Amino acid sequence: MYNNMGSEYAKIIGEALKANKTLTHFSLCENKIGDEGAIVIGEALKHNDVLIHLGLGINNIGDEGAIAIGEALKHNNTCLLYTSDAADDMQCVDLGGRRIIKKKKKK
C-alpha cells in the first residue's frame, strides 16, 4: 500500500488476483491505479472467489473504473471493498449492491 504504483503494476496484480487461491485481505489504497487499473482489478474480481476484503481508497478511480468494479462485484459474492486503510476510519462499500458499511471515527 501507499506505493503510488499506477495502472501498470495494477495490471500485474490483477493477473495475480485472477489466479489467487489463498489471499483473503489485500489493500491497494493510495496507489494511483486510476480507471485503467480499476478495470483490470475488476476483471480479476470476476474470477476470484477467495478475496474477502479489498482496499481501493485514494486511487484516482473515476466513473469508468467504479463501474467496472461494480459490474465485477455482480459476479463476485465474497469480496467487500473498503475505501480507507485506517482501522479507525474504515469505510466499506460494496458496489455490487449487497451492502454498505461505514465505521465513523471515534471522537
Tab-separated table of N, CA, C and O in Angstrom, residues 2-105:
chain	number	residue	atom	x	y	z
A	2	TYR	N	0.316	2.345	-0.408
A	2	TYR	CA	0.985	3.641	-0.432
A	2	TYR	C	2.237	3.658	-1.294
A	2	TYR	O	3.220	4.255	-0.962
A	3	ASN	N	2.211	2.943	-2.402
A	3	ASN	CA	3.383	2.879	-3.248
A	3	ASN	C	3.259	3.712	-4.512
A	3	ASN	O	4.208	3.788	-5.279
A	4	ASN	N	2.095	4.293	-4.746
A	4	ASN	CA	1.871	5.077	-5.953
A	4	ASN	C	2.309	4.307	-7.191
A	4	ASN	O	3.003	4.817	-8.052
A	5	MET	N	1.915	3.055	-7.280
A	5	MET	CA	2.403	2.192	-8.343
A	5	MET	C	1.769	2.447	-9.702
A	5	MET	O	2.352	2.095	-10.710
A	6	GLY	N	0.591	3.011	-9.764
A	6	GLY	CA	-0.036	3.306	-11.041
A	6	GLY	C	-0.685	2.104	-11.690
A	6	GLY	O	-0.699	0.995	-11.160
A	7	SER	N	-1.216	2.329	-12.883
A	7	SER	CA	-2.009	1.302	-13.555
A	7	SER	C	-1.177	0.136	-14.074
A	7	SER	O	-1.673	-0.984	-14.172
A	8	GLU	N	0.072	0.363	-14.423
A	8	GLU	CA	0.894	-0.733	-14.958
A	8	GLU	C	1.078	-1.849	-13.929
A	8	GLU	O	0.957	-3.030	-14.261
A	9	TYR	N	1.367	-1.489	-12.701
A	9	TYR	CA	1.520	-2.508	-11.664
A	9	TYR	C	0.171	-3.094	-11.270
A	9	TYR	O	0.086	-4.254	-10.884
A	10	ALA	N	-0.882	-2.299	-11.386
A	10	ALA	CA	-2.224	-2.815	-11.106
A	10	ALA	C	-2.573	-3.933	-12.083
A	10	ALA	O	-3.253	-4.893	-11.720
A	11	LYS	N	-2.093	-3.829	-13.308
A	11	LYS	CA	-2.333	-4.892	-14.295
A	11	LYS	C	-1.665	-6.194	-13.861
A	11	LYS	O	-2.251	-7.271	-13.975
A	12	ILE	N	-0.459	-6.094	-13.341
A	12	ILE	CA	0.261	-7.277	-12.864
A	12	ILE	C	-0.470	-7.885	-11.670
A	12	ILE	O	-0.663	-9.106	-11.593
A	13	ILE	N	-0.897	-7.042	-10.755
A	13	ILE	CA	-1.626	-7.518	-9.576
A	13	ILE	C	-2.965	-8.124	-10.000
A	13	ILE	O	-3.383	-9.151	-9.467
A	14	GLY	N	-3.616	-7.515	-10.965
A	14	GLY	CA	-4.880	-8.057	-11.474
A	14	GLY	C	-4.716	-9.464	-12.007
A	14	GLY	O	-5.540	-10.345	-11.729
A	15	GLU	N	-3.660	-9.690	-12.758
A	15	GLU	CA	-3.402	-11.036	-13.282
A	15	GLU	C	-3.156	-12.016	-12.137
A	15	GLU	O	-3.623	-13.160	-12.181
A	16	ALA	N	-2.436	-11.586	-11.120
A	16	ALA	CA	-2.180	-12.453	-9.966
A	16	ALA	C	-3.466	-12.753	-9.202
A	16	ALA	O	-3.680	-13.882	-8.748
A	17	LEU	N	-4.341	-11.757	-9.081
A	17	LEU	CA	-5.596	-11.966	-8.355
A	17	LEU	C	-6.516	-12.941	-9.085
A	17	LEU	O	-7.304	-13.643	-8.451
A	18	LYS	N	-6.429	-12.997	-10.399
A	18	LYS	CA	-7.236	-13.963	-11.153
A	18	LYS	C	-6.892	-15.390	-10.738
A	18	LYS	O	-7.760	-16.251	-10.670
A	19	ALA	N	-5.616	-15.644	-10.481
A	19	ALA	CA	-5.154	-16.987	-10.128
A	19	ALA	C	-5.129	-17.231	-8.620
A	19	ALA	O	-4.888	-18.355	-8.178
A	20	ASN	N	-5.396	-16.202	-7.829
A	20	ASN	CA	-5.305	-16.289	-6.374
A	20	ASN	C	-6.231	-17.351	-5.792
A	20	ASN	O	-7.414	-17.389	-6.103
A	21	LYS	N	-5.670	-18.179	-4.927
A	21	LYS	CA	-6.460	-19.192	-4.216
A	21	LYS	C	-6.268	-19.113	-2.708
A	21	LYS	O	-6.822	-19.922	-1.973
A	22	THR	N	-5.468	-18.140	-2.213
A	22	THR	CA	-5.188	-18.077	-0.776
A	22	THR	C	-5.360	-16.700	-0.150
A	22	THR	O	-5.759	-16.594	1.001
A	23	LEU	N	-5.069	-15.636	-0.851
A	23	LEU	CA	-5.099	-14.284	-0.287
A	23	LEU	C	-6.542	-13.850	-0.031
A	23	LEU	O	-7.375	-13.867	-0.936
A	24	THR	N	-6.837	-13.469	1.222
A	24	THR	CA	-8.206	-13.071	1.572
A	24	THR	C	-8.352	-11.580	1.834
A	24	THR	O	-9.450	-11.055	1.730
A	25	HIS	N	-7.268	-10.894	2.212
A	25	HIS	CA	-7.309	-9.460	2.505
A	25	HIS	C	-6.162	-8.781	1.760
A	25	HIS	O	-5.019	-9.231	1.845
A	26	PHE	N	-6.491	-7.698	1.055
A	26	PHE	CA	-5.461	-7.026	0.269
A	26	PHE	C	-5.794	-5.549	0.152
A	26	PHE	O	-6.923	-5.181	-0.152
A	27	SER	N	-4.814	-4.697	0.407
A	27	SER	CA	-5.011	-3.258	0.283
A	27	SER	C	-4.205	-2.699	-0.883
A	27	SER	O	-2.997	-2.884	-0.959
A	28	LEU	N	-4.905	-2.009	-1.754
A	28	LEU	CA	-4.275	-1.245	-2.832
A	28	LEU	C	-4.473	0.250	-2.589
A	28	LEU	O	-4.317	1.042	-3.503
A	29	CYS	N	-4.827	0.621	-1.379
A	29	CYS	CA	-5.093	2.022	-1.048
A	29	CYS	C	-3.889	2.910	-1.371
A	29	CYS	O	-2.748	2.520	-1.157
A	30	GLU	N	-4.180	4.084	-1.884
A	30	GLU	CA	-3.189	5.122	-2.188
A	30	GLU	C	-2.110	4.652	-3.155
A	30	GLU	O	-0.923	4.834	-2.923
A	31	ASN	N	-2.515	4.067	-4.265
A	31	ASN	CA	-1.560	3.600	-5.252
A	31	ASN	C	-1.785	4.179	-6.645
A	31	ASN	O	-1.132	3.765	-7.592
A	32	LYS	N	-2.704	5.096	-6.771
A	32	LYS	CA	-2.950	5.797	-8.037
A	32	LYS	C	-3.160	4.846	-9.214
A	32	LYS	O	-2.589	5.028	-10.276
A	33	ILE	N	-4.020	3.847	-9.022
A	33	ILE	CA	-4.248	2.891	-10.106
A	33	ILE	C	-5.168	3.453	-11.186
A	33	ILE	O	-5.160	2.965	-12.310
A	34	GLY	N	-5.978	4.460	-10.853
A	34	GLY	CA	-6.850	5.104	-11.825
A	34	GLY	C	-7.879	4.161	-12.423
A	34	GLY	O	-8.047	3.023	-11.996
A	35	ASP	N	-8.572	4.659	-13.441
A	35	ASP	CA	-9.603	3.862	-14.101
A	35	ASP	C	-9.028	2.623	-14.770
A	35	ASP	O	-9.590	1.538	-14.689
A	36	GLU	N	-7.890	2.785	-15.437
A	36	GLU	CA	-7.285	1.666	-16.160
A	36	GLU	C	-6.955	0.515	-15.207
A	36	GLU	O	-7.248	-0.648	-15.493
A	37	GLY	N	-6.369	0.837	-14.063
A	37	GLY	CA	-6.055	-0.190	-13.073
A	37	GLY	C	-7.307	-0.796	-12.465
A	37	GLY	O	-7.375	-1.996	-12.232
A	38	ALA	N	-8.315	0.035	-12.206
A	38	ALA	CA	-9.570	-0.450	-11.618
A	38	ALA	C	-10.284	-1.408	-12.564
A	38	ALA	O	-10.886	-2.391	-12.123
A	39	ILE	N	-10.205	-1.146	-13.846
A	39	ILE	CA	-10.834	-2.030	-14.829
A	39	ILE	C	-10.172	-3.407	-14.792
A	39	ILE	O	-10.842	-4.442	-14.810
A	40	VAL	N	-8.851	-3.433	-14.708
A	40	VAL	CA	-8.114	-4.703	-14.639
A	40	VAL	C	-8.424	-5.431	-13.332
A	40	VAL	O	-8.648	-6.649	-13.323
A	41	ILE	N	-8.450	-4.703	-12.236
A	41	ILE	CA	-8.772	-5.311	-10.940
A	41	ILE	C	-10.208	-5.847	-10.971
A	41	ILE	O	-10.489	-6.932	-10.475
A	42	GLY	N	-11.104	-5.089	-11.571
A	42	GLY	CA	-12.490	-5.541	-11.708
A	42	GLY	C	-12.587	-6.846	-12.471
A	42	GLY	O	-13.316	-7.762	-12.076
A	43	GLU	N	-11.849	-6.948	-13.550
A	43	GLU	CA	-11.846	-8.193	-14.332
A	43	GLU	C	-11.333	-9.350	-13.481
A	43	GLU	O	-11.870	-10.460	-13.537
A	44	ALA	N	-10.324	-9.092	-12.680
A	44	ALA	CA	-9.778	-10.131	-11.801
A	44	ALA	C	-10.813	-10.575	-10.768
A	44	ALA	O	-10.910	-11.769	-10.449
A	45	LEU	N	-11.589	-9.626	-10.251
A	45	LEU	CA	-12.593	-9.961	-9.242
A	45	LEU	C	-13.664	-10.898	-9.780
A	45	LEU	O	-14.267	-11.665	-9.033
A	46	LYS	N	-13.895	-10.858	-11.077
A	46	LYS	CA	-14.883	-11.764	-11.686
A	46	LYS	C	-14.439	-13.221	-11.567
A	46	LYS	O	-15.264	-14.125	-11.607
A	47	HIS	N	-13.139	-13.441	-11.415
A	47	HIS	CA	-12.577	-14.789	-11.394
A	47	HIS	C	-12.057	-15.193	-10.020
A	47	HIS	O	-11.497	-16.278	-9.876
A	48	ASN	N	-12.222	-14.329	-9.022
A	48	ASN	CA	-11.641	-14.575	-7.703
A	48	ASN	C	-12.759	-14.727	-6.680
A	48	ASN	O	-13.487	-13.782	-6.413
A	49	ASP	N	-12.885	-15.916	-6.096
A	49	ASP	CA	-13.915	-16.130	-5.078
A	49	ASP	C	-13.304	-16.341	-3.696
A	49	ASP	O	-13.951	-16.817	-2.782
A	50	VAL	N	-12.026	-15.953	-3.546
A	50	VAL	CA	-11.316	-16.130	-2.281
A	50	VAL	C	-11.146	-14.808	-1.539
A	50	VAL	O	-11.274	-14.755	-0.322
A	51	LEU	N	-10.886	-13.745	-2.265
A	51	LEU	CA	-10.629	-12.442	-1.656
A	51	LEU	C	-11.882	-11.933	-0.948
A	51	LEU	O	-12.959	-11.885	-1.531
A	52	ILE	N	-11.730	-11.567	0.328
A	52	ILE	CA	-12.860	-11.104	1.137
A	52	ILE	C	-12.862	-9.584	1.256
A	52	ILE	O	-13.900	-8.946	1.132
A	53	HIS	N	-11.706	-8.994	1.529
A	53	HIS	CA	-11.598	-7.540	1.683
A	53	HIS	C	-10.559	-6.993	0.712
A	53	HIS	O	-9.438	-7.489	0.663
A	54	LEU	N	-10.946	-5.957	-0.021
A	54	LEU	CA	-10.044	-5.315	-0.964
A	54	LEU	C	-10.098	-3.805	-0.742
A	54	LEU	O	-11.157	-3.201	-0.839
A	55	GLY	N	-8.964	-3.208	-0.416
A	55	GLY	CA	-8.885	-1.769	-0.205
A	55	GLY	C	-8.542	-1.063	-1.505
A	55	GLY	O	-7.550	-1.369	-2.147
A	56	LEU	N	-9.384	-0.107	-1.891
A	56	LEU	CA	-9.166	0.635	-3.133
A	56	LEU	C	-9.231	2.149	-2.936
A	56	LEU	O	-9.295	2.879	-3.910
A	57	GLY	N	-9.199	2.613	-1.712
A	57	GLY	CA	-9.331	4.041	-1.447
A	57	GLY	C	-8.169	4.870	-1.967
A	57	GLY	O	-7.041	4.392	-2.090
A	58	ILE	N	-8.458	6.101	-2.284
A	58	ILE	CA	-7.476	7.109	-2.698
A	58	ILE	C	-6.642	6.579	-3.875
A	58	ILE	O	-5.432	6.447	-3.811
A	59	ASN	N	-7.320	6.279	-4.976
A	59	ASN	CA	-6.666	5.712	-6.144
A	59	ASN	C	-6.999	6.434	-7.439
A	59	ASN	O	-6.721	5.918	-8.512
A	60	ASN	N	-7.605	7.584	-7.349
A	60	ASN	CA	-7.970	8.342	-8.555
A	60	ASN	C	-8.843	7.507	-9.489
A	60	ASN	O	-8.675	7.551	-10.711
A	61	ILE	N	-9.756	6.754	-8.918
A	61	ILE	CA	-10.678	5.945	-9.720
A	61	ILE	C	-11.895	6.796	-10.029
A	61	ILE	O	-12.560	7.300	-9.136
A	62	GLY	N	-12.176	6.951	-11.303
A	62	GLY	CA	-13.317	7.739	-11.752
A	62	GLY	C	-14.521	6.861	-12.058
A	62	GLY	O	-14.586	5.688	-11.643
A	63	ASP	N	-15.454	7.428	-12.807
A	63	ASP	CA	-16.693	6.716	-13.124
A	63	ASP	C	-16.456	5.403	-13.859
A	63	ASP	O	-17.049	4.379	-13.523
A	64	GLU	N	-15.589	5.420	-14.854
A	64	GLU	CA	-15.343	4.220	-15.660
A	64	GLU	C	-14.787	3.078	-14.801
A	64	GLU	O	-15.228	1.931	-14.911
A	65	GLY	N	-13.851	3.396	-13.944
A	65	GLY	CA	-13.272	2.381	-13.059
A	65	GLY	C	-14.267	1.878	-12.032
A	65	GLY	O	-14.334	0.682	-11.743
A	66	ALA	N	-15.044	2.791	-11.465
A	66	ALA	CA	-16.049	2.411	-10.466
A	66	ALA	C	-17.118	1.516	-11.078
A	66	ALA	O	-17.555	0.537	-10.453
A	67	ILE	N	-17.505	1.822	-12.299
A	67	ILE	CA	-18.495	0.989	-12.986
A	67	ILE	C	-17.924	-0.407	-13.222
A	67	ILE	O	-18.611	-1.410	-13.021
A	68	ALA	N	-16.664	-0.489	-13.631
A	68	ALA	CA	-16.033	-1.792	-13.863
A	68	ALA	C	-15.974	-2.621	-12.584
A	68	ALA	O	-16.258	-3.829	-12.604
A	69	ILE	N	-15.622	-1.981	-11.478
A	69	ILE	CA	-15.579	-2.695	-10.195
A	69	ILE	C	-16.986	-3.140	-9.799
A	69	ILE	O	-17.201	-4.275	-9.372
A	70	GLY	N	-17.952	-2.256	-9.936
A	70	GLY	CA	-19.342	-2.592	-9.599
A	70	GLY	C	-19.871	-3.750	-10.424
A	70	GLY	O	-20.523	-4.659	-9.891
A	71	GLU	N	-19.585	-3.732	-11.713
A	71	GLU	CA	-20.019	-4.833	-12.578
A	71	GLU	C	-19.355	-6.143	-12.169
A	71	GLU	O	-19.979	-7.195	-12.173
A	72	ALA	N	-18.083	-6.073	-11.810
A	72	ALA	CA	-17.366	-7.271	-11.382
A	72	ALA	C	-17.990	-7.866	-10.127
A	72	ALA	O	-18.097	-9.083	-9.993
A	73	LEU	N	-18.402	-7.003	-9.210
A	73	LEU	CA	-18.959	-7.487	-7.950
A	73	LEU	C	-20.335	-8.116	-8.129
A	73	LEU	O	-20.817	-8.809	-7.235
A	74	LYS	N	-20.947	-7.914	-9.277
A	74	LYS	CA	-22.198	-8.624	-9.564
A	74	LYS	C	-21.917	-10.115	-9.735
A	74	LYS	O	-22.794	-10.944	-9.535
A	75	HIS	N	-20.682	-10.455	-10.114
A	75	HIS	CA	-20.272	-11.843	-10.329
A	75	HIS	C	-19.513	-12.410	-9.134
A	75	HIS	O	-19.196	-13.585	-9.114
A	76	ASN	N	-19.195	-11.556	-8.174
A	76	ASN	CA	-18.362	-11.954	-7.040
A	76	ASN	C	-19.162	-11.743	-5.759
A	76	ASN	O	-19.448	-10.608	-5.387
A	77	ASN	N	-19.493	-12.821	-5.084
A	77	ASN	CA	-20.310	-12.732	-3.873
A	77	ASN	C	-19.502	-12.731	-2.590
A	77	ASN	O	-20.060	-12.767	-1.507
A	78	THR	N	-18.179	-12.707	-2.692
A	78	THR	CA	-17.358	-12.796	-1.489
A	78	THR	C	-16.634	-11.516	-1.129
A	78	THR	O	-16.328	-11.287	0.032
A	79	CYS	N	-16.339	-10.670	-2.079
A	79	CYS	CA	-15.459	-9.522	-1.835
A	79	CYS	C	-16.218	-8.293	-1.360
A	79	CYS	O	-17.249	-7.921	-1.921
A	80	LEU	N	-15.675	-7.662	-0.347
A	80	LEU	CA	-16.183	-6.396	0.171
A	80	LEU	C	-15.074	-5.374	0.023
A	80	LEU	O	-13.940	-5.609	0.439
A	81	LEU	N	-15.364	-4.260	-0.590
A	81	LEU	CA	-14.368	-3.213	-0.783
A	81	LEU	C	-14.359	-2.280	0.405
A	81	LEU	O	-15.387	-2.035	1.013
A	82	TYR	N	-13.194	-1.724	0.709
A	82	TYR	CA	-13.148	-0.643	1.682
A	82	TYR	C	-12.353	0.500	1.093
A	82	TYR	O	-11.462	0.311	0.274
A	83	THR	N	-12.721	1.695	1.510
A	83	THR	CA	-12.154	2.887	0.890
A	83	THR	C	-11.077	3.551	1.712
A	83	THR	O	-10.408	4.441	1.231
A	84	SER	N	-10.902	3.145	2.953
A	84	SER	CA	-9.872	3.729	3.804
A	84	SER	C	-9.058	2.605	4.399
A	84	SER	O	-9.590	1.573	4.771
A	85	ASP	N	-7.758	2.795	4.513
A	85	ASP	CA	-6.908	1.754	5.061
A	85	ASP	C	-6.713	1.906	6.572
A	85	ASP	O	-6.099	1.071	7.194
A	86	ALA	N	-7.211	2.967	7.146
A	86	ALA	CA	-7.061	3.198	8.584
A	86	ALA	C	-8.119	2.403	9.347
A	86	ALA	O	-9.296	2.500	9.062
A	87	ALA	N	-7.687	1.604	10.295
A	87	ALA	CA	-8.607	0.741	11.035
A	87	ALA	C	-9.684	1.534	11.773
A	87	ALA	O	-10.806	1.075	11.911
A	88	ASP	N	-9.345	2.746	12.224
A	88	ASP	CA	-10.325	3.523	12.982
A	88	ASP	C	-11.196	4.374	12.070
A	88	ASP	O	-12.054	5.106	12.526
A	89	ASP	N	-10.994	4.298	10.771
A	89	ASP	CA	-11.793	5.086	9.832
A	89	ASP	C	-12.192	4.234	8.627
A	89	ASP	O	-12.204	4.696	7.505
A	90	MET	N	-12.490	2.972	8.855
A	90	MET	CA	-12.820	2.092	7.752
A	90	MET	C	-14.191	2.448	7.187
A	90	MET	O	-15.167	2.534	7.907
A	91	GLN	N	-14.229	2.690	5.917
A	91	GLN	CA	-15.472	2.963	5.213
A	91	GLN	C	-15.614	1.907	4.132
A	91	GLN	O	-14.921	1.941	3.134
A	92	CYS	N	-16.487	0.937	4.357
A	92	CYS	CA	-16.647	-0.158	3.410
A	92	CYS	C	-17.809	0.126	2.476
A	92	CYS	O	-18.810	0.688	2.879
A	93	VAL	N	-17.639	-0.269	1.257
A	93	VAL	CA	-18.716	-0.121	0.288
A	93	VAL	C	-18.686	-1.324	-0.641
A	93	VAL	O	-17.632	-1.759	-1.077
A	94	ASP	N	-19.823	-1.889	-0.892
A	94	ASP	CA	-19.931	-2.991	-1.827
A	94	ASP	C	-20.679	-2.466	-3.035
A	94	ASP	O	-21.882	-2.274	-2.999
A	95	LEU	N	-19.969	-2.193	-4.111
A	95	LEU	CA	-20.580	-1.611	-5.301
A	95	LEU	C	-21.439	-2.609	-6.051
A	95	LEU	O	-22.121	-2.256	-6.999
A	96	GLY	N	-21.414	-3.867	-5.643
A	96	GLY	CA	-22.260	-4.868	-6.268
A	96	GLY	C	-23.689	-4.807	-5.760
A	96	GLY	O	-24.547	-5.540	-6.192
A	97	GLY	N	-23.962	-3.933	-4.817
A	97	GLY	CA	-25.321	-3.730	-4.341
A	97	GLY	C	-25.724	-4.592	-3.174
A	97	GLY	O	-26.876	-4.588	-2.776
A	98	ARG	N	-24.781	-5.331	-2.579
A	98	ARG	CA	-25.164	-6.209	-1.481
A	98	ARG	C	-25.241	-5.478	-0.144
A	98	ARG	O	-26.145	-5.696	0.620
A	99	ARG	N	-24.273	-4.630	0.150
A	99	ARG	CA	-24.306	-3.917	1.432
A	99	ARG	C	-23.292	-2.780	1.442
A	99	ARG	O	-22.328	-2.779	0.709
A	100	ILE	N	-23.533	-1.846	2.312
A	100	ILE	CA	-22.622	-0.728	2.509
A	100	ILE	C	-22.379	-0.607	4.008
A	100	ILE	O	-23.310	-0.601	4.792
A	101	ILE	N	-21.117	-0.538	4.406
A	101	ILE	CA	-20.754	-0.434	5.814
A	101	ILE	C	-19.847	0.773	6.001
A	101	ILE	O	-18.909	0.952	5.249
A	102	LYS	N	-20.138	1.566	6.987
A	102	LYS	CA	-19.283	2.731	7.261
A	102	LYS	C	-19.046	2.806	8.753
A	102	LYS	O	-19.975	2.857	9.542
A	103	LYS	N	-17.802	2.802	9.146
A	103	LYS	CA	-17.436	2.938	10.548
A	103	LYS	C	-16.878	4.337	10.745
A	103	LYS	O	-15.864	4.702	10.148
A	104	LYS	N	-17.514	5.126	11.559
A	104	LYS	CA	-17.079	6.501	11.791
A	104	LYS	C	-15.972	6.555	12.811
A	104	LYS	O	-15.881	5.705	13.689
A	105	LYS	N	-15.139	7.572	12.697
A	105	LYS	CA	-14.080	7.786	13.674
A	105	LYS	C	-14.656	8.079	15.039
A	105	LYS	O	-15.660	8.756	15.163
